[in-house]
Amino acid sequence: MPEHAFHNPDFLWRNPDPKPSYDVIVVGGGLHGLATGYYLAKNHGIANVAVVERAWLGSGNAVRNTTIIRSNYLRDESAALYEHSLKLWETLAEALDYDLLFDQRGVLQLHHSQADVRSGTRLVHALRLNGIDAEWLDTESVKEFCPLINTSQDIRYPVVGAFLQRRGGIARHDAVVFALARAANRLGVDLIQDCQVTGFEKAGDRVTGIVTSKGRIGAGRIGLVGAGRTPLLAAMAGFPVPIQSSPLQALVSEIVDQVLNCVVMSSGVHVYLSQAHKGELVMGAGRDGYTSYAQRGSFHIIEQQVADALQLFPLFGRIHLLRTWAGIVDVAPDASPIIGPTPVENLFLNCGWGTGGFKATPGSGWVFADTLANGRPHPLVVPFGLDRFERGDLLDEHGAAAVAH
Amino acid sequence: MLQIRCPWCGPRDEPEFRYGGEAHLRFPGNEADPAAWARFLYYRDNPAGAYRERWVHTAGCRQWFHVIRDTTSHRILGSYRLDEPPERAR
């Protein structure tokens, strides 16, 4: 582990050695793992908990995402889960006593054809029926809400309307890591970094502990929150998961003045763009086509993303690209998460958040902590179990991605 | 960007190809139970290391073929035709 790896403000939490055993071990110290640890202690009074992380806190997708928060999912099951999360975001900074720069600046999803408009207005109605804020804007109102967008009707894919969720927005992702880690630590949760899981200990069909680079640790219950590395963890525990791990790339520009007042996305033209509080334009590209654990992708994906963004924002043509990176995302066949029990007793799964996990951070942690504490799925995640693939009861949310992945 | 050797056209850049996922899947048979169908339809191997997968040369000869690729480095270890065994990969 390089020395610089721990230049995060480690005074926000202890760096304890693992105890011989815990009531619950959460494998994976990303945002969902940290949130799970925090809510286990806060909501369920279970503080004898370890969150184990193979690298360091804030080393992976937790700080490699595009920080966008929204709950515009079509299906009732998904809408309930993501809206639960958005509601938690609305009070999270206060609960954690940490400025998360959570900013409900609005998420605007552009539509470019009549077919697009039909699916967009259907989404507006579906969300309203579920009590979630959603509006439909015509081209003129789009221009009024976000004047920078090129709404000229003579471009290849003109803007003919847009979906708007005003309660959607962005937050500062590394602040969320720090805040959750500090809060979990204060409640007594052990955050164990540089601790890679290399195997599971079992008694019959029941898991009893993990084998790690820091030795054996016993556990009453274990939650796997390994994102892109979940298939490797599940294979060690002896069962398969229907997950494919691929690179998902994002990019930021150099820092410019605040010019963009909302989140803009378009699946038709493939744009996913917002401006961080510091000033960088943050863009999310499409998923690379192939499976990978290499945390990098192909450059033609970036080139395409920039070309698409410039069609809607010709003004950005002279801004320099500063940095690109890739995270490994775990995507299920129906693009919905998999949460609940596994074929191994006392071992629970929370994965498949794939291309859209940041927004779900508090909701995912909340329901998974409840699942681990009670040994059964939280009512909101019953439809999201691993068993849905055998029943053929899939939760198709491919259309919910901000861009086509 | 990957450079992939199409068994018919030789080495070409990645954007000419489309990915087809895990190779050598077996149809489970009409009598298979729901678990076997779920495995066939939804479960794909996802190893860290050498992976046998299918690609199609969409913007070229439009043939499907097999590739062995290391998923931890993206290094392509070889490609072979659908009617060839993996040992023939080069």
Short mmCIF file of C-alpha atoms in Angstrom, two decimals, chain A residues 9-398:
data_model
loop_
_atom_site.label_atom_id
_atom_site.label_comp_id
_atom_site.label_asym_id
_atom_site.label_seq_id
_atom_site.Cartn_x
_atom_site.Cartn_y
_atom_site.Cartn_z
CA PRO A 9 -8.03 12.93 6.77
CA ASP A 10 -7.63 9.82 8.92
CA PHE A 11 -8.39 11.81 12.06
CA LEU A 12 -12.07 11.42 11.14
CA TRP A 13 -11.89 7.77 12.18
CA ARG A 14 -9.72 5.27 14.06
CA ASN A 15 -7.71 2.68 12.16
CA PRO A 16 -8.22 -0.30 14.47
CA ASP A 17 -6.83 -3.81 14.14
CA PRO A 18 -9.63 -6.28 13.57
CA LYS A 19 -11.17 -7.95 16.64
CA PRO A 20 -11.37 -11.77 16.62
CA SER A 21 -15.06 -11.56 15.75
CA TYR A 22 -18.01 -9.23 15.15
CA ASP A 23 -21.78 -9.50 15.17
CA VAL A 24 -21.81 -8.26 11.57
CA ILE A 25 -19.06 -7.84 8.99
CA VAL A 26 -19.68 -5.68 5.94
CA VAL A 27 -17.32 -6.58 3.10
CA GLY A 28 -16.61 -3.46 1.02
CA GLY A 29 -15.87 0.03 2.33
CA GLY A 30 -17.46 1.94 -0.52
CA LEU A 31 -20.36 4.30 0.06
CA HIS A 32 -22.96 1.55 0.39
CA GLY A 33 -20.76 -0.43 2.78
CA LEU A 34 -20.10 2.63 4.95
CA ALA A 35 -23.80 3.53 4.95
CA THR A 36 -24.65 -0.05 5.93
CA GLY A 37 -22.22 0.11 8.88
CA TYR A 38 -23.56 3.49 9.95
CA TYR A 39 -27.23 2.45 9.90
CA LEU A 40 -26.52 -0.87 11.64
CA ALA A 41 -25.22 1.13 14.60
CA LYS A 42 -27.63 4.04 14.38
CA ASN A 43 -30.95 2.35 13.56
CA HIS A 44 -30.44 -1.08 15.07
CA GLY A 45 -28.03 -0.51 17.96
CA ILE A 46 -25.62 -3.08 16.50
CA ALA A 47 -22.22 -1.44 16.94
CA ASN A 48 -20.08 -4.57 17.12
CA VAL A 49 -19.60 -4.21 13.37
CA ALA A 50 -16.59 -4.16 11.04
CA VAL A 51 -16.51 -2.67 7.57
CA VAL A 52 -13.54 -4.24 5.77
CA GLU A 53 -12.03 -2.58 2.71
CA ARG A 54 -9.33 -4.10 0.51
CA ALA A 55 -7.79 -0.69 -0.38
CA TRP A 56 -8.57 2.52 1.48
CA LEU A 57 -11.78 4.46 2.13
CA GLY A 58 -12.56 6.62 -0.89
CA SER A 59 -10.32 4.67 -3.24
CA GLY A 60 -12.85 3.31 -5.71
CA ASN A 61 -16.20 4.15 -7.25
CA ALA A 62 -17.12 6.15 -4.10
CA VAL A 63 -15.04 9.01 -5.48
CA ARG A 64 -15.15 8.04 -9.17
CA ASN A 65 -18.81 8.69 -9.87
CA THR A 66 -20.70 11.63 -11.37
CA THR A 67 -22.42 12.45 -8.02
CA ILE A 68 -25.91 12.73 -9.46
CA ILE A 69 -28.93 12.14 -7.25
CA ARG A 70 -32.46 11.52 -8.54
CA SER A 71 -35.35 9.10 -8.10
CA ASN A 72 -36.92 9.05 -11.57
CA TYR A 73 -37.40 5.30 -11.95
CA LEU A 74 -40.35 3.93 -13.86
CA ARG A 75 -41.27 0.79 -11.95
CA ASP A 76 -43.10 0.98 -8.63
CA GLU A 77 -40.51 -1.23 -6.86
CA SER A 78 -37.59 0.91 -8.05
CA ALA A 79 -39.35 4.22 -7.49
CA ALA A 80 -40.07 3.27 -3.86
CA LEU A 81 -36.44 2.30 -3.21
CA TYR A 82 -34.81 5.31 -4.90
CA GLU A 83 -37.33 7.77 -3.48
CA HIS A 84 -36.62 6.39 0.00
CA SER A 85 -32.98 7.19 -0.71
CA LEU A 86 -33.67 10.69 -2.03
CA LYS A 87 -35.73 11.48 1.10
CA LEU A 88 -32.78 10.38 3.25
CA TRP A 89 -30.44 12.63 1.23
CA GLU A 90 -32.67 15.58 2.10
CA THR A 91 -31.77 15.29 5.79
CA LEU A 92 -28.42 13.47 5.55
CA ALA A 93 -26.09 16.45 6.01
CA GLU A 94 -27.93 17.34 9.21
CA ALA A 95 -27.94 13.73 10.46
CA LEU A 96 -24.22 13.35 9.80
CA ASP A 97 -23.39 16.92 10.87
CA TYR A 98 -21.20 17.39 7.79
CA ASP A 99 -21.62 19.70 4.80
CA LEU A 100 -22.18 17.36 1.86
CA LEU A 101 -22.80 20.18 -0.65
CA PHE A 102 -26.08 18.42 -1.39
CA ASP A 103 -27.68 20.70 -3.92
CA GLN A 104 -31.17 20.08 -5.35
CA ARG A 105 -30.52 22.03 -8.52
CA GLY A 106 -32.79 19.88 -10.69
CA VAL A 107 -32.18 17.01 -13.09
CA LEU A 108 -33.21 17.66 -16.67
CA GLN A 109 -33.54 14.75 -19.08
CA LEU A 110 -33.79 15.88 -22.70
CA HIS A 111 -35.91 14.15 -25.31
CA HIS A 112 -35.36 14.34 -29.05
CA SER A 113 -38.11 12.48 -30.91
CA GLN A 114 -41.82 11.72 -30.64
CA ALA A 115 -41.05 8.22 -29.35
CA ASP A 116 -38.76 9.80 -26.78
CA VAL A 117 -41.52 12.22 -25.73
CA ARG A 118 -43.99 9.39 -25.26
CA SER A 119 -41.65 7.49 -22.94
CA GLY A 120 -40.71 10.71 -21.12
CA THR A 121 -44.30 11.78 -20.45
CA ARG A 122 -45.15 8.22 -19.41
CA LEU A 123 -42.36 8.46 -16.84
CA VAL A 124 -43.72 11.80 -15.56
CA HIS A 125 -47.16 10.27 -15.03
CA ALA A 126 -45.78 7.09 -13.44
CA LEU A 127 -43.68 9.11 -10.99
CA ARG A 128 -46.59 11.39 -10.06
CA LEU A 129 -48.76 8.37 -9.36
CA ASN A 130 -46.01 7.27 -6.98
CA GLY A 131 -46.01 10.68 -5.29
CA ILE A 132 -42.62 11.71 -6.71
CA ASP A 133 -42.06 15.15 -8.18
CA ALA A 134 -41.82 15.21 -11.96
CA GLU A 135 -42.57 17.79 -14.63
CA TRP A 136 -42.69 17.90 -18.39
CA LEU A 137 -41.11 20.91 -20.11
CA ASP A 138 -41.56 21.93 -23.74
CA THR A 139 -38.60 23.25 -25.76
CA GLU A 140 -39.22 26.86 -24.74
CA SER A 141 -39.37 26.00 -21.04
CA VAL A 142 -36.16 23.96 -21.41
CA LYS A 143 -34.40 27.05 -22.78
CA GLU A 144 -35.80 29.10 -19.91
CA PHE A 145 -34.71 26.58 -17.25
CA CYS A 146 -31.24 25.97 -18.70
CA PRO A 147 -30.29 28.74 -21.17
CA LEU A 148 -26.96 27.15 -22.16
CA ILE A 149 -28.54 24.21 -24.00
CA ASN A 150 -28.61 24.48 -27.76
CA THR A 151 -32.35 24.25 -28.45
CA SER A 152 -32.03 25.13 -32.11
CA GLN A 153 -34.33 22.88 -34.16
CA ASP A 154 -31.84 22.42 -37.00
CA ILE A 155 -29.33 20.21 -35.17
CA ARG A 156 -29.29 16.46 -35.84
CA TYR A 157 -31.21 15.66 -32.63
CA PRO A 158 -33.19 18.77 -31.69
CA VAL A 159 -34.57 19.13 -28.16
CA VAL A 160 -38.33 18.59 -28.37
CA GLY A 161 -39.01 18.43 -24.64
CA ALA A 162 -37.59 17.40 -21.31
CA PHE A 163 -38.35 15.61 -18.10
CA LEU A 164 -37.50 17.62 -14.98
CA GLN A 165 -37.10 16.44 -11.40
CA ARG A 166 -36.49 19.57 -9.34
CA ARG A 167 -35.58 17.63 -6.19
CA GLY A 168 -32.75 15.90 -8.04
CA GLY A 169 -29.23 17.27 -7.94
CA ILE A 170 -25.65 16.61 -6.90
CA ALA A 171 -23.52 16.23 -3.75
CA ARG A 172 -19.79 16.22 -3.03
CA HIS A 173 -18.91 12.52 -3.12
CA ASP A 174 -15.73 12.55 -1.02
CA ALA A 175 -17.53 14.53 1.68
CA VAL A 176 -20.12 11.75 1.79
CA VAL A 177 -17.32 9.19 2.30
CA PHE A 178 -15.78 11.23 5.12
CA ALA A 179 -19.12 11.98 6.78
CA LEU A 180 -20.36 8.39 6.77
CA ALA A 181 -16.99 7.04 7.94
CA ARG A 182 -16.79 9.55 10.78
CA ALA A 183 -20.37 8.92 11.89
CA ALA A 184 -19.99 5.12 11.76
CA ASN A 185 -16.70 5.34 13.65
CA ARG A 186 -18.24 7.51 16.37
CA LEU A 187 -20.95 4.92 16.90
CA GLY A 188 -18.29 2.25 17.44
CA VAL A 189 -18.06 0.63 14.00
CA ASP A 190 -14.52 -0.59 13.12
CA LEU A 191 -13.41 0.60 9.68
CA ILE A 192 -10.61 -1.73 8.61
CA GLN A 193 -8.66 -0.62 5.55
CA ASP A 194 -6.05 -2.52 3.56
CA CYS A 195 -7.87 -5.73 4.45
CA GLN A 196 -8.62 -7.94 1.45
CA VAL A 197 -10.99 -10.87 1.78
CA THR A 198 -9.40 -14.05 0.42
CA GLY A 199 -11.97 -16.60 1.54
CA PHE A 200 -14.94 -17.49 3.71
CA GLU A 201 -15.16 -19.88 6.65
CA LYS A 202 -18.21 -22.08 6.71
CA ALA A 203 -19.82 -24.66 8.96
CA GLY A 204 -21.99 -26.67 6.59
CA ASP A 205 -24.13 -24.21 4.63
CA ARG A 206 -23.59 -21.46 7.17
CA VAL A 207 -20.88 -18.80 6.96
CA THR A 208 -18.99 -18.18 10.20
CA GLY A 209 -16.22 -15.79 9.25
CA ILE A 210 -13.93 -14.31 6.64
CA VAL A 211 -10.29 -14.99 5.85
CA THR A 212 -8.42 -11.79 5.07
CA SER A 213 -4.98 -10.36 4.47
CA LYS A 214 -5.15 -9.35 8.17
CA GLY A 215 -6.12 -12.81 9.35
CA ARG A 216 -9.31 -14.65 10.18
CA ILE A 217 -12.29 -12.67 11.50
CA GLY A 218 -15.39 -14.39 12.84
CA ALA A 219 -18.87 -13.04 12.13
CA GLY A 220 -22.49 -13.67 13.02
CA ARG A 221 -23.75 -12.30 9.73
CA ILE A 222 -21.85 -11.05 6.69
CA GLY A 223 -22.96 -8.55 4.05
CA LEU A 224 -21.23 -8.47 0.66
CA VAL A 225 -21.17 -4.93 -0.73
CA GLY A 226 -18.31 -5.42 -3.18
CA ALA A 227 -19.69 -3.57 -6.24
CA GLY A 228 -17.67 -4.64 -9.31
CA ARG A 229 -15.74 -7.29 -7.34
CA THR A 230 -18.88 -9.01 -6.03
CA PRO A 231 -18.66 -11.89 -8.56
CA LEU A 232 -15.18 -12.74 -7.21
CA LEU A 233 -16.40 -12.64 -3.59
CA ALA A 234 -19.48 -14.71 -4.37
CA ALA A 235 -17.33 -17.29 -6.17
CA MET A 236 -15.17 -17.59 -3.01
CA ALA A 237 -18.33 -18.15 -0.97
CA GLY A 238 -19.43 -20.85 -3.42
CA PHE A 239 -22.33 -19.43 -5.42
CA PRO A 240 -22.65 -17.50 -8.71
CA VAL A 241 -24.23 -14.07 -9.19
CA PRO A 242 -25.76 -12.85 -12.46
CA ILE A 243 -23.49 -9.82 -12.59
CA GLN A 244 -21.17 -8.56 -15.30
CA SER A 245 -18.38 -6.20 -14.27
CA SER A 246 -17.39 -3.58 -16.82
CA PRO A 247 -15.51 -0.29 -16.95
CA LEU A 248 -17.63 2.85 -16.75
CA GLN A 249 -15.74 6.00 -17.64
CA ALA A 250 -16.21 9.56 -16.52
CA LEU A 251 -14.33 12.74 -17.21
CA VAL A 252 -13.88 16.26 -15.86
CA SER A 253 -12.91 19.50 -17.53
CA GLU A 254 -10.62 22.16 -16.19
CA ILE A 255 -12.23 24.48 -13.63
CA VAL A 256 -14.41 27.22 -15.06
CA ASP A 257 -16.84 29.77 -13.60
CA GLN A 258 -20.26 28.52 -12.57
CA VAL A 259 -22.23 28.40 -15.81
CA LEU A 260 -24.44 25.33 -15.68
CA ASN A 261 -27.35 25.54 -13.22
CA CYS A 262 -28.69 21.99 -13.36
CA VAL A 263 -27.88 18.38 -14.23
CA VAL A 264 -28.47 17.65 -17.92
CA MET A 265 -28.83 14.23 -19.39
CA SER A 266 -30.00 12.75 -22.64
CA SER A 267 -30.10 9.10 -23.52
CA GLY A 268 -30.84 9.95 -27.14
CA VAL A 269 -27.70 12.01 -27.70
CA HIS A 270 -25.77 10.37 -24.90
CA VAL A 271 -24.99 13.26 -22.60
CA TYR A 272 -24.67 13.18 -18.83
CA LEU A 273 -23.32 16.49 -17.62
CA SER A 274 -23.22 18.65 -14.52
CA GLN A 275 -20.92 21.22 -12.98
CA ALA A 276 -19.26 20.57 -9.64
CA HIS A 277 -19.29 23.30 -7.00
CA LYS A 278 -15.55 23.73 -7.53
CA GLY A 279 -16.19 24.42 -11.22
CA GLU A 280 -15.27 21.32 -13.22
CA LEU A 281 -17.74 20.07 -15.80
CA VAL A 282 -18.37 16.44 -14.88
CA MET A 283 -19.43 14.04 -17.62
CA GLY A 284 -20.36 10.38 -17.54
CA ALA A 285 -19.71 8.26 -20.60
CA GLY A 286 -21.31 4.99 -21.64
CA ARG A 287 -20.21 1.64 -20.32
CA ASP A 288 -17.39 -0.06 -22.23
CA GLY A 289 -18.78 -3.11 -23.99
CA TYR A 290 -16.56 -5.77 -22.45
CA THR A 291 -16.13 -7.19 -18.95
CA SER A 292 -13.11 -6.01 -16.97
CA TYR A 293 -11.49 -5.61 -13.59
CA ALA A 294 -8.82 -3.22 -14.89
CA GLN A 295 -10.33 0.17 -13.91
CA ARG A 296 -9.69 1.64 -17.33
CA GLY A 297 -11.64 1.79 -20.57
CA SER A 298 -11.19 2.57 -24.25
CA PHE A 299 -10.58 6.12 -25.38
CA HIS A 300 -13.06 6.13 -28.27
CA ILE A 301 -15.81 6.05 -25.61
CA ILE A 302 -14.52 9.37 -24.23
CA GLU A 303 -14.22 10.86 -27.72
CA GLN A 304 -17.83 9.95 -28.50
CA GLN A 305 -19.06 11.37 -25.18
CA VAL A 306 -17.34 14.72 -25.76
CA ALA A 307 -18.62 14.92 -29.35
CA ASP A 308 -22.18 14.31 -28.13
CA ALA A 309 -21.92 16.87 -25.34
CA LEU A 310 -20.68 19.55 -27.75
CA GLN A 311 -23.72 19.13 -29.94
CA LEU A 312 -25.94 20.30 -27.08
CA PHE A 313 -23.38 22.70 -25.57
CA PRO A 314 -21.34 24.22 -28.43
CA LEU A 315 -20.18 26.83 -25.89
CA PHE A 316 -17.99 24.22 -24.16
CA GLY A 317 -15.95 23.56 -27.31
CA ARG A 318 -12.88 25.42 -26.05
CA ILE A 319 -12.77 23.97 -22.55
CA HIS A 320 -9.95 21.51 -21.94
CA LEU A 321 -10.50 17.99 -20.73
CA LEU A 322 -8.56 17.58 -17.51
CA ARG A 323 -8.89 13.97 -16.48
CA THR A 324 -10.66 10.73 -17.33
CA TRP A 325 -10.99 7.61 -15.26
CA ALA A 326 -12.93 4.35 -15.08
CA GLY A 327 -14.62 2.49 -12.27
CA ILE A 328 -15.70 -1.13 -12.43
CA VAL A 329 -19.47 -1.34 -12.27
CA ASP A 330 -21.58 -4.39 -11.45
CA VAL A 331 -24.61 -4.68 -13.69
CA ALA A 332 -27.36 -7.30 -13.48
CA PRO A 333 -29.26 -8.47 -16.58
CA ASP A 334 -32.18 -6.17 -15.70
CA ALA A 335 -30.02 -3.21 -14.54
CA SER A 336 -31.58 -3.38 -11.05
CA PRO A 337 -29.72 -4.08 -7.82
CA ILE A 338 -29.67 -7.50 -6.15
CA ILE A 339 -30.30 -7.31 -2.39
CA GLY A 340 -31.13 -10.05 0.07
CA PRO A 341 -30.19 -13.54 1.24
CA THR A 342 -27.88 -15.90 -0.66
CA PRO A 343 -27.70 -19.71 -0.88
CA VAL A 344 -25.26 -19.50 2.08
CA GLU A 345 -26.89 -18.99 5.48
CA ASN A 346 -26.01 -15.72 7.29
CA LEU A 347 -24.44 -14.33 4.11
CA PHE A 348 -26.32 -11.46 2.46
CA LEU A 349 -25.83 -9.67 -0.82
CA ASN A 350 -26.11 -6.02 -1.86
CA CYS A 351 -24.81 -5.51 -5.39
CA GLY A 352 -25.78 -4.71 -8.95
CA TRP A 353 -26.09 -0.95 -8.40
CA GLY A 354 -23.98 -0.74 -11.50
CA THR A 355 -24.02 2.56 -13.29
CA GLY A 356 -26.18 4.42 -10.75
CA GLY A 357 -25.21 3.61 -7.19
CA PHE A 358 -24.24 7.01 -5.79
CA LYS A 359 -27.80 8.31 -5.57
CA ALA A 360 -28.83 5.18 -3.69
CA THR A 361 -26.16 5.44 -0.97
CA PRO A 362 -28.30 6.21 2.10
CA GLY A 363 -31.30 4.17 0.93
CA SER A 364 -29.17 1.14 0.14
CA GLY A 365 -27.35 1.34 3.48
CA TRP A 366 -30.65 1.76 5.33
CA VAL A 367 -32.41 -1.25 3.80
CA PHE A 368 -29.31 -3.46 3.89
CA ALA A 369 -28.61 -2.68 7.55
CA ASP A 370 -32.20 -3.66 8.31
CA THR A 371 -31.80 -6.84 6.23
CA LEU A 372 -28.61 -7.80 8.11
CA ALA A 373 -30.00 -6.88 11.53
CA ASN A 374 -33.14 -8.97 11.09
CA GLY A 375 -31.86 -11.75 8.87
CA ARG A 376 -34.58 -11.21 6.24
CA PRO A 377 -35.05 -8.75 3.35
CA HIS A 378 -36.29 -5.25 4.23
CA PRO A 379 -39.87 -4.90 2.87
CA LEU A 380 -38.68 -2.49 0.15
CA VAL A 381 -36.16 -4.99 -1.25
CA VAL A 382 -38.25 -8.17 -1.30
CA PRO A 383 -38.66 -7.84 -5.12
CA PHE A 384 -34.89 -7.31 -5.52
CA GLY A 385 -33.79 -10.77 -4.34
CA LEU A 386 -31.47 -13.14 -6.16
CA ASP A 387 -34.45 -15.48 -6.61
CA ARG A 388 -36.11 -13.15 -9.14
CA PHE A 389 -33.98 -14.59 -11.96
CA GLU A 390 -35.37 -18.09 -11.45
CA ARG A 391 -38.89 -16.75 -11.25
CA GLY A 392 -38.34 -14.69 -14.40
CA ASP A 393 -39.67 -11.72 -12.41
CA LEU A 394 -37.10 -9.19 -13.61
CA LEU A 395 -37.14 -5.47 -12.78
CA ASP A 396 -36.17 -3.99 -16.12
CA GLU A 397 -34.68 -0.56 -15.50
CA HIS A 398 -32.35 -0.22 -18.48
#
